[in-house]
Every structure is written in structure tokens, then in C-alpha cells.
């Protein structure tokens, strides 16, 4: 098969621009691509820390390396960025929308997000698709589709790969006969959608040749909502080559800097500050165990998402959630037992993974939960909510520990099991089997499956 | 050096023709505006066509008068144009009637590609509506081609489930109009009709075709009650025309296509 020309679309951009005060990077009239290599990482720009981009970028690089694709154009919402950026063989195209429209767009995506993650039930947004805010959501998606259409006229793409629910209408709006793949990254449970949403979702999803989801249960639910859809389950992925053990000295120094004593027994939660991420459940569990285990410390790593950051979309909810968590810590008298680190550079995060006794993925609802896979790759046992996509990979007590997020005592029981594992047998078993399970979420496996998918949709 | 008198002596014979051309442009513009306003209660497609026809008639008359002012015999010119017109109409009577029927059926016939219909004793799923015929796929996989003229002359039964609910309105916007802004305005405006529309099916705008000059779209609305069909169609068209007319300046494309 000849290498393909690929157009990718995500909401979150691969690169966030920090921008000099004089704004020279942000000339909206400039059509000349800005070369990323001429800018300074950490000063002029930074790579988006997690989520969809962290997964898609290594995949695109691998597909380029393996000549599955010949070129990649990546379109994303990036209001504080030059219109076109060159990054190696990749071209990043940034879409900007006005601030007042951003508020409407943000309101709709948060409403969809909240409903899907069941943190916003109760009919408050049943009429979402009739709201004024929805016209702004449509505006953003149409603006994106128009840009992709213009790029297609120039580059004659072979396939469009659209990522995540925020971009769902793009396929319909493109009006192109070329193959379109849609990856749904968050949970999919049709039963949480109000009747008023279903036809709209089905209409948008109908525009895609294949819809990719992260768990078998999501695939089943999607097929029930939209029987005509071709649904494929592909696990999210990480590159194991990115995981190396940091030197012990560096680990000790980082731990000390973050306020951890050598004797502390550390439970690590890596998640952005969002109610859906369930940090409150971890705090509650630690509160239940605090007396029995005086050395137990909970470390919460993470900040807001791209949507919430000031260099992103400015739709902050993370600050409010952190305040609530801090209040909870104070209420449960856990000062000094729970540490909030905010966003950490990768090397510090690697040190924390190395330093911790185990990790917790406490989400109320989670599309997949690659943090569990990261934990396995760092050789640490993972305690995982039963409401994460990754839970279908976990056999309780064999390669991980599952807990029910609706049972406040369950997480505490699972933490206790690890803290009481004096022989280390449980821990060794979870780590050994976890590492083995992580192979199903490797970049190698994903590159193979995604390459086959691209070949399939373009040759069909 | 040429004197003014010499230039004037060359230009003077052409002056009446130039004046007629200028007047023609002014009258054509007036006709464009007046016809547009008069046609507002109809569909935007009809209004565009009526405007084009009005401007073409004015241009034809103006052009002929200008040629007459230059000494060309207008009677002969009119005769030749008339004869050519009659010949074309007689020669292409069938295709033209089908083409005309497609034009009207696009606007008024309640079916679209994907619907199942029954017409002239044959039934099938509509898989194509071209300039001349509507192509049906029968249940036993046969292609049936029905001349478009039958769609406005004969009884057509749309047998798709709940076909009465769906109202499709063709929309054509010029290349200077910013589609995202237009769509956003349209959705806002149509949300006011919510009480009359099925709450499960908000309005949707679908791109059908795009050229350098224009974008052809279809607006789909789903009714709550069948008896509202005519009123909703008219109201949607009125709102469409209003957005396209009154907000023409606001809908201009931004300078850089990639950026708002």
C-alpha cells in the first residue's frame, strides 16, 4: 500500500504556545509556517502534557517512520498560536475562535462531558442542542471543518482521523466522501444520554466509516444506539521505551523537595484536577486509614487541562475543584498527609512513580485510564476504579486491584491489602502480571492495529 | 499631442451607447434589489433565480439598445435572438421540462435521496436526483429512472416512515459568506421555532456541494405536527432570507480563512 496522506483533528493541540509578551508569535495574518525548531521549549511553547495528544503524537511519528503515512496535517483548537506550525514532517494547523464564542463552545462540551461521566445528570441539559451555546459549538466545529476542507483541496488527503467528542460534528460538516475515522476517547454508555440527544449523536456518528472506542462495553453500547455504525475497540497506548528508572539519588532529592520523608508510604494519584477524576475518593480512603497507618501519605499530581489553562481555552474548573479538595483535607484533618504538587515535569513524575508504593486511579468515570498502564510500566501495583475502561483488562488480585467507587470503604480495603502485604507476594504478583497486561496497551500493538485500520478504510 | 477636441470627436459617437450601458447597470442593480425584496416570502433559491432572470432581461434589453445606438439593427438582432431561443426550446423541450421540474421538485416535492417513494406505479428508494431523472433502486435491486417531470405532474407517495416530519430547505450561499457565522446565526434563529419542531431533532445544516462561487446546503427540520409543514417551511425560508439579506456585511468571511 502506498503511504497515505493523513489529516488528524483534535480539540487539544499538540503544542501550546506560551508566547512572548510582544505577541510576535501570534500573527494571525501570517501564512508562513512557524518552525517549531526555531523556538524554545518551555519558553515559547510546551507540548500538551497528557490526554489525547500524548497518545496520538507517538503514533503519528511511528506511522511516519514506518511509511504507513507520508504526511500528517494536524488541525486543533489553539487560540494563542500561529496559524501554521511545522514540526518535523508534521504540519500543525491552529484554529482560533473569538472569546465570546469560546464560552458557548465550552459550555456545550462541558455539558456533554458531565452527562457522559454522570456528574451532571438530572435533565439540566436535555435541551442542549437547542441552546444558544450550541450555535457556538456548531460554529467552532464548522470553522474546523472549513479549514480541513480547504487543506484537503490543497493536499488531497486519503483519510481523516477525527478525535474525541468535542469534534464529533466535524465528519458530518466535512461533507467529504473520503474515509473518516472517529475515535471516541471517553466512556460511552448510551443509557446516560437523554432521549433529546440520541438522534443528534446518531446523525453525527453516521458520518464516520469507523468509530473507535477504548473498551468492549463502549463498543456494545454504541452499537446498540447506532446499529449501522462500524465500531472497533482499540486500547489506548503508551511507548514502553519512554519508561526508564530514574537514578535513586534523583528520586530521593525529588521526594524530599516535594515534602516526602524516607519512611513515608506513598499512594500516588496522577490526574488533572477535575471532579470526574475522583481525588475526593482517595482522600476519603486515606482519612479512613490515617490512624492505623501514620506513615501513609497521598500525593495528588496534576493541574487543569488544556481547556482550563490560561494558555489554553481559559475554561477553568480545576481551581474550584482543587479548593474543594483542600477544604476536604482540612475537614478530615489530613494536613500534611495529602500533598498537592500541581503539574510536574516528566522527570519529577518519573521519580514519584519510582518512590511510591502503589498508584490509585480513583475516577468516578474514566474513558480508559492509561495511568494504570503507566503504573505497570513503572513496576508499581495499581488500584483501579471499576468504572474505567482499563478495568476490563484487570483481574482483581491478579494484575491489579479493582474497587467500587460507590462503596466508600472499598478503596480503603484495597489500600489496606497492599499496606499489609508484608511478604510482598501480592505486590510482586500484581506487578508481574500488570507488566504483562501493559503489552496490550503498547505503541507497537497500537501502530499495528491503527495501520491495519487505515489500510482497511482506504482500500475498502 | 492629441487635443481634447480630437479625443471628443472620437468618443462622441460612442457616448449614447456608454450612457445606455451605465443606465443598464443602474437599472439592473435596482431590479436585483426590488425583485429580491418582492421574492422574500418565497424560498431563497427562488429569489436568487428571479433576481438572475430580472438582471438578465435588463442586460439583454440594455445590450440591444446599446448596439442599436452604435448603428446595429436591433430588429434583426431581436429576431435572431428570438429564433435561436425558439429553436433551443423546441429541440430541448423534454430535457428542459425535466430540468425545470427538478428545479421545482428540489424546492417543493417532499422527498429526498434516501427516501422510499411510489410514483407512476413504481416504487423504490431514491438514490439519485439528477438534472433529468430521479433514480430509484427497487426492492429486487433494479434501477428505475423516472423523468423529473413526473415528480411534479403525477402523484408521488413518500413511503418512508414518518416522512411527514421532515422538511428540507435548500440553501445556497455565495463564496463571500462565512459559513460558520451563517450557520451559527441560523441555528440561533431557528431555535425560536422549537415549540413547533420535534425536540429530538434539532435543525441541521448539511453541505451538499461546493464550488468556487457558492456552497449548496440543505437545512433539515423535523416537525412536531404535520399541519405545520407549510407554515414552518415558509417561516424557515423567511428567516434564512432575513439572515442572508440583513446580515450580509456581518457574514463576510474573515481575512484569513484559518482564523476567525
PDB file of C-alpha atoms in Angstrom, chain B residues 3-241:
ATOM      1  CA  UNK B   3      -6.189  67.810 -28.269  1.00  0.00           C
ATOM      2  CA  UNK B   4      -9.395  67.473 -26.281  1.00  0.00           C
ATOM      3  CA  UNK B   5     -11.359  68.231 -29.426  1.00  0.00           C
ATOM      4  CA  UNK B   6      -9.804  65.260 -31.233  1.00  0.00           C
ATOM      5  CA  UNK B   7     -10.467  62.908 -28.315  1.00  0.00           C
ATOM      6  CA  UNK B   8     -14.038  64.162 -28.069  1.00  0.00           C
ATOM      7  CA  UNK B   9     -14.612  63.700 -31.791  1.00  0.00           C
ATOM      8  CA  UNK B  10     -13.550  60.033 -31.445  1.00  0.00           C
ATOM      9  CA  UNK B  11     -15.550  59.452 -28.289  1.00  0.00           C
ATOM     10  CA  UNK B  12     -18.758  61.327 -29.182  1.00  0.00           C
ATOM     11  CA  UNK B  13     -20.262  58.636 -31.460  1.00  0.00           C
ATOM     12  CA  UNK B  14     -19.937  56.100 -28.613  1.00  0.00           C
ATOM     13  CA  UNK B  15     -21.399  58.367 -25.951  1.00  0.00           C
ATOM     14  CA  UNK B  16     -25.063  57.270 -26.294  1.00  0.00           C
ATOM     15  CA  UNK B  17     -24.042  53.596 -26.068  1.00  0.00           C
ATOM     16  CA  UNK B  18     -21.894  54.272 -22.987  1.00  0.00           C
ATOM     17  CA  UNK B  19     -24.765  56.144 -21.332  1.00  0.00           C
ATOM     18  CA  UNK B  20     -27.115  53.228 -22.091  1.00  0.00           C
ATOM     19  CA  UNK B  21     -24.651  50.720 -20.610  1.00  0.00           C
ATOM     20  CA  UNK B  22     -24.285  52.795 -17.446  1.00  0.00           C
ATOM     21  CA  UNK B  23     -28.063  53.150 -17.160  1.00  0.00           C
ATOM     22  CA  UNK B  24     -28.442  49.421 -17.759  1.00  0.00           C
ATOM     23  CA  UNK B  25     -26.093  48.653 -14.869  1.00  0.00           C
ATOM     24  CA  UNK B  26     -28.044  51.013 -12.590  1.00  0.00           C
ATOM     25  CA  UNK B  27     -31.430  49.573 -13.637  1.00  0.00           C
ATOM     26  CA  UNK B  28     -30.100  46.002 -13.275  1.00  0.00           C
ATOM     27  CA  UNK B  29     -28.967  46.788  -9.754  1.00  0.00           C
ATOM     28  CA  UNK B  30     -32.381  48.285  -8.926  1.00  0.00           C
ATOM     29  CA  UNK B  31     -34.141  45.232 -10.379  1.00  0.00           C
ATOM     30  CA  UNK B  32     -31.822  42.984  -8.350  1.00  0.00           C
ATOM     31  CA  UNK B  33     -32.772  44.775  -5.119  1.00  0.00           C
ATOM     32  CA  UNK B  34     -36.500  45.179  -5.856  1.00  0.00           C
ATOM     33  CA  UNK B  35     -37.018  41.608  -7.087  1.00  0.00           C
ATOM     34  CA  UNK B  36     -35.067  40.322  -4.087  1.00  0.00           C
ATOM     35  CA  UNK B  37     -37.429  42.174  -1.738  1.00  0.00           C
ATOM     36  CA  UNK B  38     -40.549  41.146  -3.633  1.00  0.00           C
ATOM     37  CA  UNK B  39     -39.460  37.497  -3.566  1.00  0.00           C
ATOM     38  CA  UNK B  40     -38.629  37.455   0.132  1.00  0.00           C
ATOM     39  CA  UNK B  41     -41.737  35.482   1.106  1.00  0.00           C
ATOM     40  CA  UNK B  42     -40.666  32.662  -1.252  1.00  0.00           C
ATOM     41  CA  UNK B  43     -37.582  30.458  -0.897  1.00  0.00           C
ATOM     42  CA  UNK B  44     -34.059  31.890  -1.161  1.00  0.00           C
ATOM     43  CA  UNK B  45     -33.485  29.649  -4.211  1.00  0.00           C
ATOM     44  CA  UNK B  46     -36.492  31.160  -5.969  1.00  0.00           C
ATOM     45  CA  UNK B  47     -35.411  34.657  -5.009  1.00  0.00           C
ATOM     46  CA  UNK B  48     -31.922  34.114  -6.423  1.00  0.00           C
ATOM     47  CA  UNK B  49     -33.324  32.724  -9.673  1.00  0.00           C
ATOM     48  CA  UNK B  50     -35.843  35.570 -10.031  1.00  0.00           C
ATOM     49  CA  UNK B  51     -33.116  38.117  -9.438  1.00  0.00           C
ATOM     50  CA  UNK B  52     -30.868  36.497 -12.006  1.00  0.00           C
ATOM     51  CA  UNK B  53     -33.708  36.403 -14.523  1.00  0.00           C
ATOM     52  CA  UNK B  54     -34.560  40.079 -13.910  1.00  0.00           C
ATOM     53  CA  UNK B  55     -30.936  41.150 -14.296  1.00  0.00           C
ATOM     54  CA  UNK B  56     -30.556  39.017 -17.454  1.00  0.00           C
ATOM     55  CA  UNK B  57     -33.653  40.608 -19.054  1.00  0.00           C
ATOM     56  CA  UNK B  58     -32.422  44.128 -18.240  1.00  0.00           C
ATOM     57  CA  UNK B  59     -28.945  43.267 -19.550  1.00  0.00           C
ATOM     58  CA  UNK B  60     -30.418  41.854 -22.768  1.00  0.00           C
ATOM     59  CA  UNK B  61     -32.580  44.933 -23.385  1.00  0.00           C
ATOM     60  CA  UNK B  62     -29.784  47.333 -22.404  1.00  0.00           C
ATOM     61  CA  UNK B  63     -27.249  45.493 -24.550  1.00  0.00           C
ATOM     62  CA  UNK B  64     -29.559  45.538 -27.539  1.00  0.00           C
ATOM     63  CA  UNK B  65     -30.297  49.247 -27.160  1.00  0.00           C
ATOM     64  CA  UNK B  66     -26.579  49.981 -26.814  1.00  0.00           C
ATOM     65  CA  UNK B  67     -25.866  48.054 -30.016  1.00  0.00           C
ATOM     66  CA  UNK B  68     -28.700  49.958 -31.724  1.00  0.00           C
ATOM     67  CA  UNK B  69     -27.108  53.219 -30.596  1.00  0.00           C
ATOM     68  CA  UNK B  70     -23.939  52.063 -32.325  1.00  0.00           C
ATOM     69  CA  UNK B  71     -25.852  51.550 -35.553  1.00  0.00           C
ATOM     70  CA  UNK B  72     -26.627  47.820 -35.356  1.00  0.00           C
ATOM     71  CA  UNK B  73     -30.166  46.983 -36.489  1.00  0.00           C
ATOM     72  CA  UNK B  74     -31.981  45.963 -33.272  1.00  0.00           C
ATOM     73  CA  UNK B  75     -34.988  44.475 -35.072  1.00  0.00           C
ATOM     74  CA  UNK B  76     -32.771  41.949 -36.831  1.00  0.00           C
ATOM     75  CA  UNK B  77     -30.906  41.294 -33.582  1.00  0.00           C
ATOM     76  CA  UNK B  78     -34.130  40.630 -31.657  1.00  0.00           C
ATOM     77  CA  UNK B  79     -35.341  38.366 -34.458  1.00  0.00           C
ATOM     78  CA  UNK B  80     -32.145  36.315 -34.448  1.00  0.00           C
ATOM     79  CA  UNK B  81     -32.172  36.011 -30.621  1.00  0.00           C
ATOM     80  CA  UNK B  82     -35.858  35.048 -30.707  1.00  0.00           C
ATOM     81  CA  UNK B  83     -35.340  32.402 -33.386  1.00  0.00           C
ATOM     82  CA  UNK B  84     -32.385  30.894 -31.546  1.00  0.00           C
ATOM     83  CA  UNK B  85     -34.439  30.819 -28.365  1.00  0.00           C
ATOM     84  CA  UNK B  86     -37.416  29.120 -30.026  1.00  0.00           C
ATOM     85  CA  UNK B  87     -35.123  26.566 -31.700  1.00  0.00           C
ATOM     86  CA  UNK B  88     -33.473  25.706 -28.387  1.00  0.00           C
ATOM     87  CA  UNK B  89     -36.807  25.370 -26.622  1.00  0.00           C
ATOM     88  CA  UNK B  90     -38.292  23.135 -29.347  1.00  0.00           C
ATOM     89  CA  UNK B  91     -35.160  20.995 -29.633  1.00  0.00           C
ATOM     90  CA  UNK B  92     -34.699  20.562 -25.899  1.00  0.00           C
ATOM     91  CA  UNK B  93     -38.330  20.515 -24.857  1.00  0.00           C
ATOM     92  CA  UNK B  94     -38.151  17.219 -22.968  1.00  0.00           C
ATOM     93  CA  UNK B  95     -34.818  17.797 -21.206  1.00  0.00           C
ATOM     94  CA  UNK B  96     -35.808  21.357 -20.353  1.00  0.00           C
ATOM     95  CA  UNK B  97     -39.104  20.277 -18.849  1.00  0.00           C
ATOM     96  CA  UNK B  98     -37.264  17.672 -16.764  1.00  0.00           C
ATOM     97  CA  UNK B  99     -34.665  20.207 -15.747  1.00  0.00           C
ATOM     98  CA  UNK B 100     -37.355  22.702 -14.819  1.00  0.00           C
ATOM     99  CA  UNK B 101     -39.220  20.012 -12.945  1.00  0.00           C
ATOM    100  CA  UNK B 102     -36.069  19.189 -10.969  1.00  0.00           C
ATOM    101  CA  UNK B 103     -35.748  22.832 -10.051  1.00  0.00           C
ATOM    102  CA  UNK B 104     -39.266  22.944  -8.653  1.00  0.00           C
ATOM    103  CA  UNK B 105     -39.178  19.470  -7.158  1.00  0.00           C
ATOM    104  CA  UNK B 106     -35.988  20.418  -5.285  1.00  0.00           C
ATOM    105  CA  UNK B 107     -37.985  23.086  -3.555  1.00  0.00           C
ATOM    106  CA  UNK B 108     -41.491  21.713  -3.278  1.00  0.00           C
ATOM    107  CA  UNK B 109     -41.508  17.924  -3.608  1.00  0.00           C
ATOM    108  CA  UNK B 110     -41.391  16.232  -0.206  1.00  0.00           C
ATOM    109  CA  UNK B 111     -38.770  13.576  -0.788  1.00  0.00           C
ATOM    110  CA  UNK B 112     -35.017  13.399  -0.904  1.00  0.00           C
ATOM    111  CA  UNK B 113     -32.229  10.930  -1.624  1.00  0.00           C
ATOM    112  CA  UNK B 114     -32.616   8.040   0.792  1.00  0.00           C
ATOM    113  CA  UNK B 115     -36.430   8.172   0.960  1.00  0.00           C
ATOM    114  CA  UNK B 116     -38.654   5.421  -0.400  1.00  0.00           C
ATOM    115  CA  UNK B 117     -41.258   6.659  -2.856  1.00  0.00           C
ATOM    116  CA  UNK B 118     -44.040   5.401  -5.110  1.00  0.00           C
ATOM    117  CA  UNK B 119     -44.577   7.195  -8.418  1.00  0.00           C
ATOM    118  CA  UNK B 120     -46.246   6.162 -11.688  1.00  0.00           C
ATOM    119  CA  UNK B 121     -46.801   2.669 -10.302  1.00  0.00           C
ATOM    120  CA  UNK B 122     -43.170   2.016  -9.473  1.00  0.00           C
ATOM    121  CA  UNK B 123     -41.575   2.165  -6.068  1.00  0.00           C
ATOM    122  CA  UNK B 124     -38.089   2.176  -4.683  1.00  0.00           C
ATOM    123  CA  UNK B 125     -35.501   4.012  -2.678  1.00  0.00           C
ATOM    124  CA  UNK B 126     -34.346   7.312  -4.172  1.00  0.00           C
ATOM    125  CA  UNK B 127     -30.617   7.001  -4.782  1.00  0.00           C
ATOM    126  CA  UNK B 128     -30.048   9.907  -7.140  1.00  0.00           C
ATOM    127  CA  UNK B 129     -31.805  13.039  -8.351  1.00  0.00           C
ATOM    128  CA  UNK B 130     -30.007  14.380 -11.404  1.00  0.00           C
ATOM    129  CA  UNK B 131     -30.920  17.141 -13.831  1.00  0.00           C
ATOM    130  CA  UNK B 132     -33.150  14.877 -15.917  1.00  0.00           C
ATOM    131  CA  UNK B 133     -34.318  11.951 -13.843  1.00  0.00           C
ATOM    132  CA  UNK B 134     -34.885  10.621 -10.371  1.00  0.00           C
ATOM    133  CA  UNK B 135     -33.231   7.221  -9.976  1.00  0.00           C
ATOM    134  CA  UNK B 136     -34.888   4.633  -7.762  1.00  0.00           C
ATOM    135  CA  UNK B 137     -33.475   1.349  -6.502  1.00  0.00           C
ATOM    136  CA  UNK B 138     -36.230  -1.224  -6.380  1.00  0.00           C
ATOM    137  CA  UNK B 139     -36.527  -3.947  -3.775  1.00  0.00           C
ATOM    138  CA  UNK B 140     -35.171  -6.504  -6.250  1.00  0.00           C
ATOM    139  CA  UNK B 141     -32.099  -4.366  -6.943  1.00  0.00           C
ATOM    140  CA  UNK B 142     -33.307  -2.871 -10.219  1.00  0.00           C
ATOM    141  CA  UNK B 143     -32.519   0.705 -11.188  1.00  0.00           C
ATOM    142  CA  UNK B 144     -35.604   2.653 -12.186  1.00  0.00           C
ATOM    143  CA  UNK B 145     -35.225   6.014 -13.867  1.00  0.00           C
ATOM    144  CA  UNK B 146     -38.235   8.310 -13.561  1.00  0.00           C
ATOM    145  CA  UNK B 147     -38.261  11.583 -15.572  1.00  0.00           C
ATOM    146  CA  UNK B 148     -38.292  14.526 -13.184  1.00  0.00           C
ATOM    147  CA  UNK B 149     -41.337  15.972 -14.887  1.00  0.00           C
ATOM    148  CA  UNK B 150     -43.340  13.071 -13.441  1.00  0.00           C
ATOM    149  CA  UNK B 151     -42.445  14.263  -9.962  1.00  0.00           C
ATOM    150  CA  UNK B 152     -44.424  17.451 -10.353  1.00  0.00           C
ATOM    151  CA  UNK B 153     -47.076  16.129 -12.783  1.00  0.00           C
ATOM    152  CA  UNK B 154     -48.020  12.847 -11.111  1.00  0.00           C
ATOM    153  CA  UNK B 155     -48.910  11.736  -7.639  1.00  0.00           C
ATOM    154  CA  UNK B 156     -45.783  10.910  -5.608  1.00  0.00           C
ATOM    155  CA  UNK B 157     -46.141   8.920  -2.391  1.00  0.00           C
ATOM    156  CA  UNK B 158     -43.281   9.096   0.085  1.00  0.00           C
ATOM    157  CA  UNK B 159     -43.468   5.784   1.920  1.00  0.00           C
ATOM    158  CA  UNK B 160     -40.546   6.419   4.292  1.00  0.00           C
ATOM    159  CA  UNK B 161     -41.524   6.100   7.951  1.00  0.00           C
ATOM    160  CA  UNK B 162     -42.672   9.429   9.362  1.00  0.00           C
ATOM    161  CA  UNK B 163     -41.779  11.199   6.113  1.00  0.00           C
ATOM    162  CA  UNK B 164     -44.208  13.945   7.010  1.00  0.00           C
ATOM    163  CA  UNK B 165     -41.950  15.056   9.816  1.00  0.00           C
ATOM    164  CA  UNK B 166     -39.046  16.068   7.676  1.00  0.00           C
ATOM    165  CA  UNK B 167     -38.830  19.419   5.928  1.00  0.00           C
ATOM    166  CA  UNK B 168     -35.752  20.015   3.795  1.00  0.00           C
ATOM    167  CA  UNK B 169     -34.950  23.512   2.629  1.00  0.00           C
ATOM    168  CA  UNK B 170     -32.241  24.009   0.001  1.00  0.00           C
ATOM    169  CA  UNK B 171     -29.889  26.870   0.811  1.00  0.00           C
ATOM    170  CA  UNK B 172     -27.342  28.467  -1.471  1.00  0.00           C
ATOM    171  CA  UNK B 173     -24.779  30.886  -0.121  1.00  0.00           C
ATOM    172  CA  UNK B 174     -22.187  32.850  -2.050  1.00  0.00           C
ATOM    173  CA  UNK B 175     -18.496  32.266  -1.590  1.00  0.00           C
ATOM    174  CA  UNK B 176     -18.120  35.591   0.220  1.00  0.00           C
ATOM    175  CA  UNK B 177     -20.418  34.469   3.024  1.00  0.00           C
ATOM    176  CA  UNK B 178     -18.699  32.975   6.060  1.00  0.00           C
ATOM    177  CA  UNK B 179     -20.422  29.612   6.517  1.00  0.00           C
ATOM    178  CA  UNK B 180     -19.636  29.132  10.249  1.00  0.00           C
ATOM    179  CA  UNK B 181     -21.105  32.545  11.089  1.00  0.00           C
ATOM    180  CA  UNK B 182     -24.108  31.972   8.846  1.00  0.00           C
ATOM    181  CA  UNK B 183     -24.808  28.558  10.388  1.00  0.00           C
ATOM    182  CA  UNK B 184     -24.440  29.890  13.897  1.00  0.00           C
ATOM    183  CA  UNK B 185     -26.918  32.713  13.183  1.00  0.00           C
ATOM    184  CA  UNK B 186     -29.316  30.327  11.510  1.00  0.00           C
ATOM    185  CA  UNK B 187     -29.327  27.835  14.388  1.00  0.00           C
ATOM    186  CA  UNK B 188     -29.917  30.644  16.867  1.00  0.00           C
ATOM    187  CA  UNK B 189     -32.804  31.963  14.801  1.00  0.00           C
ATOM    188  CA  UNK B 190     -34.398  28.555  14.234  1.00  0.00           C
ATOM    189  CA  UNK B 191     -34.253  27.665  17.920  1.00  0.00           C
ATOM    190  CA  UNK B 192     -37.132  30.152  18.284  1.00  0.00           C
ATOM    191  CA  UNK B 193     -39.305  27.704  16.344  1.00  0.00           C
ATOM    192  CA  UNK B 194     -38.578  24.980  18.845  1.00  0.00           C
ATOM    193  CA  UNK B 195     -42.139  24.694  20.100  1.00  0.00           C
ATOM    194  CA  UNK B 196     -43.203  23.634  16.587  1.00  0.00           C
ATOM    195  CA  UNK B 197     -40.337  21.218  15.972  1.00  0.00           C
ATOM    196  CA  UNK B 198     -39.588  17.739  17.270  1.00  0.00           C
ATOM    197  CA  UNK B 199     -37.384  18.246  20.350  1.00  0.00           C
ATOM    198  CA  UNK B 200     -35.362  15.127  19.484  1.00  0.00           C
ATOM    199  CA  UNK B 201     -34.278  16.504  16.120  1.00  0.00           C
ATOM    200  CA  UNK B 202     -32.774  19.992  16.253  1.00  0.00           C
ATOM    201  CA  UNK B 203     -32.206  21.776  12.901  1.00  0.00           C
ATOM    202  CA  UNK B 204     -29.220  20.513  10.922  1.00  0.00           C
ATOM    203  CA  UNK B 205     -27.385  22.105   8.038  1.00  0.00           C
ATOM    204  CA  UNK B 206     -25.735  19.686   5.615  1.00  0.00           C
ATOM    205  CA  UNK B 207     -23.248  20.596   2.889  1.00  0.00           C
ATOM    206  CA  UNK B 208     -24.256  19.174  -0.487  1.00  0.00           C
ATOM    207  CA  UNK B 209     -21.945  20.801  -2.972  1.00  0.00           C
ATOM    208  CA  UNK B 210     -19.295  23.429  -3.055  1.00  0.00           C
ATOM    209  CA  UNK B 211     -17.900  25.418  -5.949  1.00  0.00           C
ATOM    210  CA  UNK B 212     -15.642  28.450  -6.131  1.00  0.00           C
ATOM    211  CA  UNK B 213     -18.741  30.633  -6.392  1.00  0.00           C
ATOM    212  CA  UNK B 214     -21.157  29.126  -3.912  1.00  0.00           C
ATOM    213  CA  UNK B 215     -21.954  26.431  -1.370  1.00  0.00           C
ATOM    214  CA  UNK B 216     -25.151  24.400  -1.682  1.00  0.00           C
ATOM    215  CA  UNK B 217     -26.582  23.242   1.627  1.00  0.00           C
ATOM    216  CA  UNK B 218     -29.728  21.609   2.886  1.00  0.00           C
ATOM    217  CA  UNK B 219     -31.456  22.635   6.075  1.00  0.00           C
ATOM    218  CA  UNK B 220     -33.366  19.780   7.694  1.00  0.00           C
ATOM    219  CA  UNK B 221     -36.165  20.432  10.151  1.00  0.00           C
ATOM    220  CA  UNK B 222     -38.357  17.854  11.854  1.00  0.00           C
ATOM    221  CA  UNK B 223     -41.922  18.811  12.627  1.00  0.00           C
ATOM    222  CA  UNK B 224     -43.983  18.100  15.686  1.00  0.00           C
ATOM    223  CA  UNK B 225     -47.294  18.237  13.799  1.00  0.00           C
ATOM    224  CA  UNK B 226     -47.969  17.539  10.104  1.00  0.00           C
ATOM    225  CA  UNK B 227     -50.270  20.539   9.677  1.00  0.00           C
ATOM    226  CA  UNK B 228     -47.358  22.901  10.429  1.00  0.00           C
ATOM    227  CA  UNK B 229     -45.446  21.805   7.366  1.00  0.00           C
ATOM    228  CA  UNK B 230     -46.296  24.716   5.105  1.00  0.00           C
ATOM    229  CA  UNK B 231     -46.036  27.350   7.819  1.00  0.00           C
ATOM    230  CA  UNK B 232     -42.674  26.064   9.061  1.00  0.00           C
ATOM    231  CA  UNK B 233     -41.275  25.899   5.528  1.00  0.00           C
ATOM    232  CA  UNK B 234     -42.296  29.499   4.891  1.00  0.00           C
ATOM    233  CA  UNK B 235     -41.029  30.677   8.254  1.00  0.00           C
ATOM    234  CA  UNK B 236     -37.683  28.908   7.847  1.00  0.00           C
ATOM    235  CA  UNK B 237     -37.292  30.451   4.398  1.00  0.00           C
ATOM    236  CA  UNK B 238     -38.182  33.862   5.752  1.00  0.00           C
ATOM    237  CA  UNK B 239     -35.573  33.551   8.477  1.00  0.00           C
ATOM    238  CA  UNK B 240     -32.980  32.291   6.010  1.00  0.00           C
ATOM    239  CA  UNK B 241     -33.616  35.189   3.667  1.00  0.00           C
TER     240      UNK B 241
END
